[in-house]
Short mmCIF file of C-alpha atoms in Angstrom, two decimals:
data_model
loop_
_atom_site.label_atom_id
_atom_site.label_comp_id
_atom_site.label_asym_id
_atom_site.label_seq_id
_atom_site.Cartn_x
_atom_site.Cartn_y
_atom_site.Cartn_z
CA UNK K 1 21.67 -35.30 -14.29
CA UNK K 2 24.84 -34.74 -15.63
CA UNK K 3 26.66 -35.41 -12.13
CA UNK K 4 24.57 -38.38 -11.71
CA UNK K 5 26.21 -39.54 -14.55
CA UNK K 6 29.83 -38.55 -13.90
CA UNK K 7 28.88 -40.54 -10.05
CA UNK K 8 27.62 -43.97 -12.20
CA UNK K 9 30.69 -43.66 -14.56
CA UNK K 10 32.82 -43.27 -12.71
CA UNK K 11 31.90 -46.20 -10.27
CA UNK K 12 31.12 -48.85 -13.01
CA UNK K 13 35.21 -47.81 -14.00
CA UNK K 14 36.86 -48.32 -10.32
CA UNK K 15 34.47 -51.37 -10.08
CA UNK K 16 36.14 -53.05 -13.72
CA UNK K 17 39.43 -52.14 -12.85
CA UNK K 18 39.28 -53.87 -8.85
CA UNK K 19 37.76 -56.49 -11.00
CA UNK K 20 40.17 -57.20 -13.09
CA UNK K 21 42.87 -56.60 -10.47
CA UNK K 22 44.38 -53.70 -11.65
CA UNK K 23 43.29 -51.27 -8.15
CA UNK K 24 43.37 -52.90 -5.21
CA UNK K 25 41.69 -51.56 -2.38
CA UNK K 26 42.53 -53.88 0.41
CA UNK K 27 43.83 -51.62 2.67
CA UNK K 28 41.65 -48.54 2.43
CA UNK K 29 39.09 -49.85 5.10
CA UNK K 30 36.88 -45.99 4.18
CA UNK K 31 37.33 -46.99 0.39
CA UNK K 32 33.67 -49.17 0.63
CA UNK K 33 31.86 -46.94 3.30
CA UNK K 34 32.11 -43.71 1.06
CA UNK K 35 31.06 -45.65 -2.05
CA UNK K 36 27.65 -46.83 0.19
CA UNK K 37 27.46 -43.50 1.37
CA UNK K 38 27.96 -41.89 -1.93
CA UNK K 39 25.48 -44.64 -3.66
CA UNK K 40 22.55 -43.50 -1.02
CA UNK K 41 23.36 -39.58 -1.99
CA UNK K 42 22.33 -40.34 -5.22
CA UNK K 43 19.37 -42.35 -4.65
CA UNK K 44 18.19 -39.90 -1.90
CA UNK K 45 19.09 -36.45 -4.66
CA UNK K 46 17.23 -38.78 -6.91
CA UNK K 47 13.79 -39.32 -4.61
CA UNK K 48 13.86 -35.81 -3.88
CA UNK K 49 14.26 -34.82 -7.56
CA UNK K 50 11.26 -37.13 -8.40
CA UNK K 51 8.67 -36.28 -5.59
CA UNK K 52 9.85 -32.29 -6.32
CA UNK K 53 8.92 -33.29 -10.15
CA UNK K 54 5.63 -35.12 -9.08
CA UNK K 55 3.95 -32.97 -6.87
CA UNK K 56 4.79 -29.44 -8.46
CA UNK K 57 1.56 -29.00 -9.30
CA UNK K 58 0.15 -29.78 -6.68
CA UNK K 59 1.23 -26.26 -4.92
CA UNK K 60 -0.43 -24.03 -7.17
CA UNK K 61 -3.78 -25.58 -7.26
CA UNK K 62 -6.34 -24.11 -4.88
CA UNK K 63 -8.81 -25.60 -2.42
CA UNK K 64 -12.40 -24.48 -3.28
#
């Protein structure tokens, strides 16, 4: 969780500073690509995490 954190901090910050014109990324054609890339790690960790969450008990239940 604590990554997941770090990752959405320290997004929101490059996103207000390109915003405001302080970083400009023009020429760093990868620069967007690993943010999409990085965005769909989290929200893939973060499905995984869930269904892991959800369905742990599903494993030690048996059939009768």
């Amino acid at each position: 969780m604590g990554a997941i954190a770090g990752m959405i901090v320290f997004q929101a910050v490059l996103l207000w500073k390109v915003g405001k014109g302080q970083l400009d990324f023009a020429k760093y054609e990868w620069l967007l690509p690993a943010l999409l890339v990085q965005n769909l790690g989290q929200v893939v960790g973060l499905a995984v995490y869930a269904v892991r969450y959800l369905f742990s008990d599903i494993t030690s239940q048996k059939a009768d």
